[in-house]
Amino acid sequence: MPARIDGGVAVRVVVDLTRCQGYGQCVFLAPDVFTMHGQEALMYDTDPDDAQREHVLRAAAACPVQALHVDRMATQHRTVEPELRHPTSDVDGEFKRNGHIVIVGASLAGGRAAGVLRRDGFKGKVTLIGDEKHQPYDRPPLSKQVLTGRVDAEHTMLPHLREIEVEWLAGTPATGLDIGAKQVTLADGRQIGFDKVLIATGARARPWPIEAEAALDGVYVLRTLDEADRMRRRLAAGVNRVLIIGAGFTGSEVASVCRGLDLEVTVVEAGPAPLVGALGRVIGDIAAGMQRDAGVDLRCGVTVTELVGDEQGRLTGARLSDGGTVEADMAVVALGAVRNVEWLEGSGLAAGPWGVATDAGCRAVDINGLVTDDIFVAGDVARFPHPVYHYQFMSLEHWGNAVAQAEIAAHNMLSDQAHRWPHLSLPVFWSNQFGVNIKSVGVTSIADEVVIAQGSVEERRFVAVYGYKGRITAAVTFDQAMWLDFYRDLIERATPFPPDYRMVGRPDEMRPVPAEVPQRMAPAAGATVVVTGHDPAERRVSLVRQQP
Amino acid sequence: MEPASIYEQIHQFTNRANPYPLYAELRETPVARLEDGGYVVSTYEEIVALLHDPRVSSDRRKLAHPPPGEPLPPSFIGTDPPEHDRLRRLAMRHFGPPHSPRVVENMRGELHEIVKDLIDGVAGRTQADIVDDIAYPFPVTVICRLLGVPREDEPRFHAWAEQIVENIGPGEGDQDERAKRRTAAVLALATYLGELAQAHRRNPGDDMLSGLATYEGPDGSLSDTELITTAALLLVAGHETTVNLITNGMLTLLRNPGLIERIRDEPDLIIHTVEELLRFEPPVHFLPQRVALDDITIAGVTIPKGSSIVLALASGSRDPAHVHDPERFDPDRPYIQHLGFGGGIHHCFGAPLARLEAQIALRELAKRLVNPRLVTDPPPYRPNSTLRGPRHLLVEYDRVLPYRP
């Protein structure tokens, strides 16, 4: 059925911003719910007033890429009938009727997987275990709309993924997994047996390493709904200067929001520019320009050596590695994430700080490198081999990856070996900051070169394309999201780099320069594959070339 | 004589009432080479890919064999970035987000008012022509108010707009003759709008033309010529397409028994009905003006650089590889993703207004006409195969109910 809402039920909105191309139709039709910051950076109220119901429905129907979910979430892929049940096996087994699936982790991936299990005909019992007391909520708005105070933190709940029938065990973290006995142990000592289990415990914000300083009043991290809510209340109460430690995506988005609230902001980044870890030096320098133009006191190549407090334990400032100091009454520690794998210690799975290793079909790998049968992993905590990137194992902390992987994992939990799907989605992510929508497809971190293929860096509207050994590996757009799918296809087809075509908006000179991305992944010489197909049921790779 | 190709048959007037079986034949070759060396693309995935392919230009001046000089430079739909982006931003500033997000929403009450009056106008009778009585005057009135064009000038610019529209895209008859008629109409409309724009510049009001004529900002301002081409585009597109959407809509509703009653009783149904209409009976069937800037390989065919590309939008929206049971009109589909407004950077500028106009007009007609029925089916069509719609749509009804909000 189309998205419809029964009277009296609050409207709940999620925008799949990996799909959004900035057409702005929703802003026209529901201007009180959706707003455009700059040309393409969409912000929205996740839980608008019931009076907005008709407007929201109009907006959802009008979205040219159907990226708007009202009160439900749909599958990501484009198919003839997206809701059509996908065949999982030739015979419906006892497991599908009476089995028990336990999902550990009740966020985007866990919740999404539960929905897909039901969609694909699982009639047995589903137990969803979460360490937070909240039902699954949407994180991206936390560092944007929520901090501005435009949306209450509690109003970011993900729409019920249909009427999913699940047993909720909220507020109780899992503390152990016994593969042999097929049991999950909870913090309160309970043991939950399962036939199959999905590990989707995600990651948490990396805390400030010195505990006493982290405990100062005014020091925050941002990952969960509760953390966002605490930060929002502090910002609303009045702050003189915010110190942001780390200029990755979270740190940069928080800096953008704080400048939007007209607060003084100092950003301290250990690297040479913001976003360098993800996007490299060329884009980093552009991002640095955006921050400085917005009035951020940006200090790069510097680290915070000490957070300083007064006698009442309130933060007053920080000392920096270059001998400088910053006075600040609020600090946001944005130093990345730590994967939630501690509970798997001793389980026998290949789990560690890098995540939990899986095969391409989301099945967990044990410490011997053997693939398990009944243990699946999805979302930020998973580390999987990607055929397009030389079968290297990668973990992706992206919204779209969590959704796509949850769908693959759930499907494969119900499927015999002839019907399993590989997780082949290219990583896609987005960020809205300083009135610019930044999107990326592919993997930038193995790139050796980058070129501006379309648009203008001066206007901060451009497409940057990344290459590795003569192949296109990634593309990043600033307010040019409509072109992204073109580059996604080039990556999937293993197209040569640079993309030397006659194109609209092509700069006069197209000159590749070193990408200067910190190499966290050792690029292996390997295979070149081509991905075909749109629906997960038909996506496959074929090997086109093996490097010597 | 060679038998006409499928593509040629589509443009023959005899096939205007139902080109859809021909589209199905066309889709058997997703990318087909045409007699004149151009290519027509008719399947959904391939059309979407080309709409987002930066190697595809919208500027006819970049063809291997460019057409003879046009009387005016192209409006923004006939340009590429960065020129396109600047012109479209300058126009959007007065119509939509990020600077004017409420313009369309704020017109809602006025739109209801205009439709109310038009339906009141057919209340004393038991037969109406949906085109002449509702679907044409409604969007014309709206675009006049929005742009700041005097409504009483309609007979003048309507004749020019019709000449321009009827001679867009491939058609029957002498091509030179068509081009001549088009040129004369373009020049007449340009002169008219040029004078009007100057008057608005001297004496600005609260309308788009005044905004376009007086604004100056980071993107500069519109030159006199840019102002004329932009205004002409908005005026022509603003009323020569929505008329077809509304008329095709009423025709489709009347061809599907029970739908009128459902639209009357279920207030939200009109939203999805109009989306399904944009898929099933769209007002714009082709984008005939694209150009390959480089060799483009798609669906196994290489389109050589400099070639003309026609995107068969209406065919793509009925591609069975994209949509289940495509030949059935079904507003209850869970997802309706269509090419009714094109896509990519040239996605229809006026889409939000057209949507709202169609939703309001069709719902009011459904609510107020008692027992409406078609007089002739199929109705007579206008000649154009690109902007396709009935010339007249006669509907009989028992009576007209009074307006109720």
mmCIF file of C-alpha atoms in Angstrom, chain A residues 175-178 341-349 351-352:
data_model
loop_
_atom_site.group_PDB
_atom_site.id
_atom_site.type_symbol
_atom_site.label_atom_id
_atom_site.label_comp_id
_atom_site.label_asym_id
_atom_site.label_seq_id
_atom_site.Cartn_x
_atom_site.Cartn_y
_atom_site.Cartn_z
ATOM 1 C CA THR A 175 27.747 -9.427 27.109
ATOM 2 C CA GLY A 176 28.577 -12.710 25.497
ATOM 3 C CA LEU A 177 28.016 -15.040 22.573
ATOM 4 C CA ASP A 178 28.336 -18.819 22.798
ATOM 5 C CA VAL A 341 33.046 -5.929 19.818
ATOM 6 C CA GLU A 342 34.100 -6.417 23.458
ATOM 7 C CA TRP A 343 31.099 -8.626 24.126
ATOM 8 C CA LEU A 344 32.377 -11.073 21.505
ATOM 9 C CA GLU A 345 35.641 -11.727 23.317
ATOM 10 C CA GLY A 346 36.095 -15.458 23.678
ATOM 11 C CA SER A 347 33.317 -16.212 21.223
ATOM 12 C CA GLY A 348 35.747 -17.645 18.706
ATOM 13 C CA LEU A 349 34.783 -15.146 16.034
ATOM 14 C CA ALA A 351 36.442 -9.958 16.047
ATOM 15 C CA GLY A 352 38.681 -7.113 17.100
#
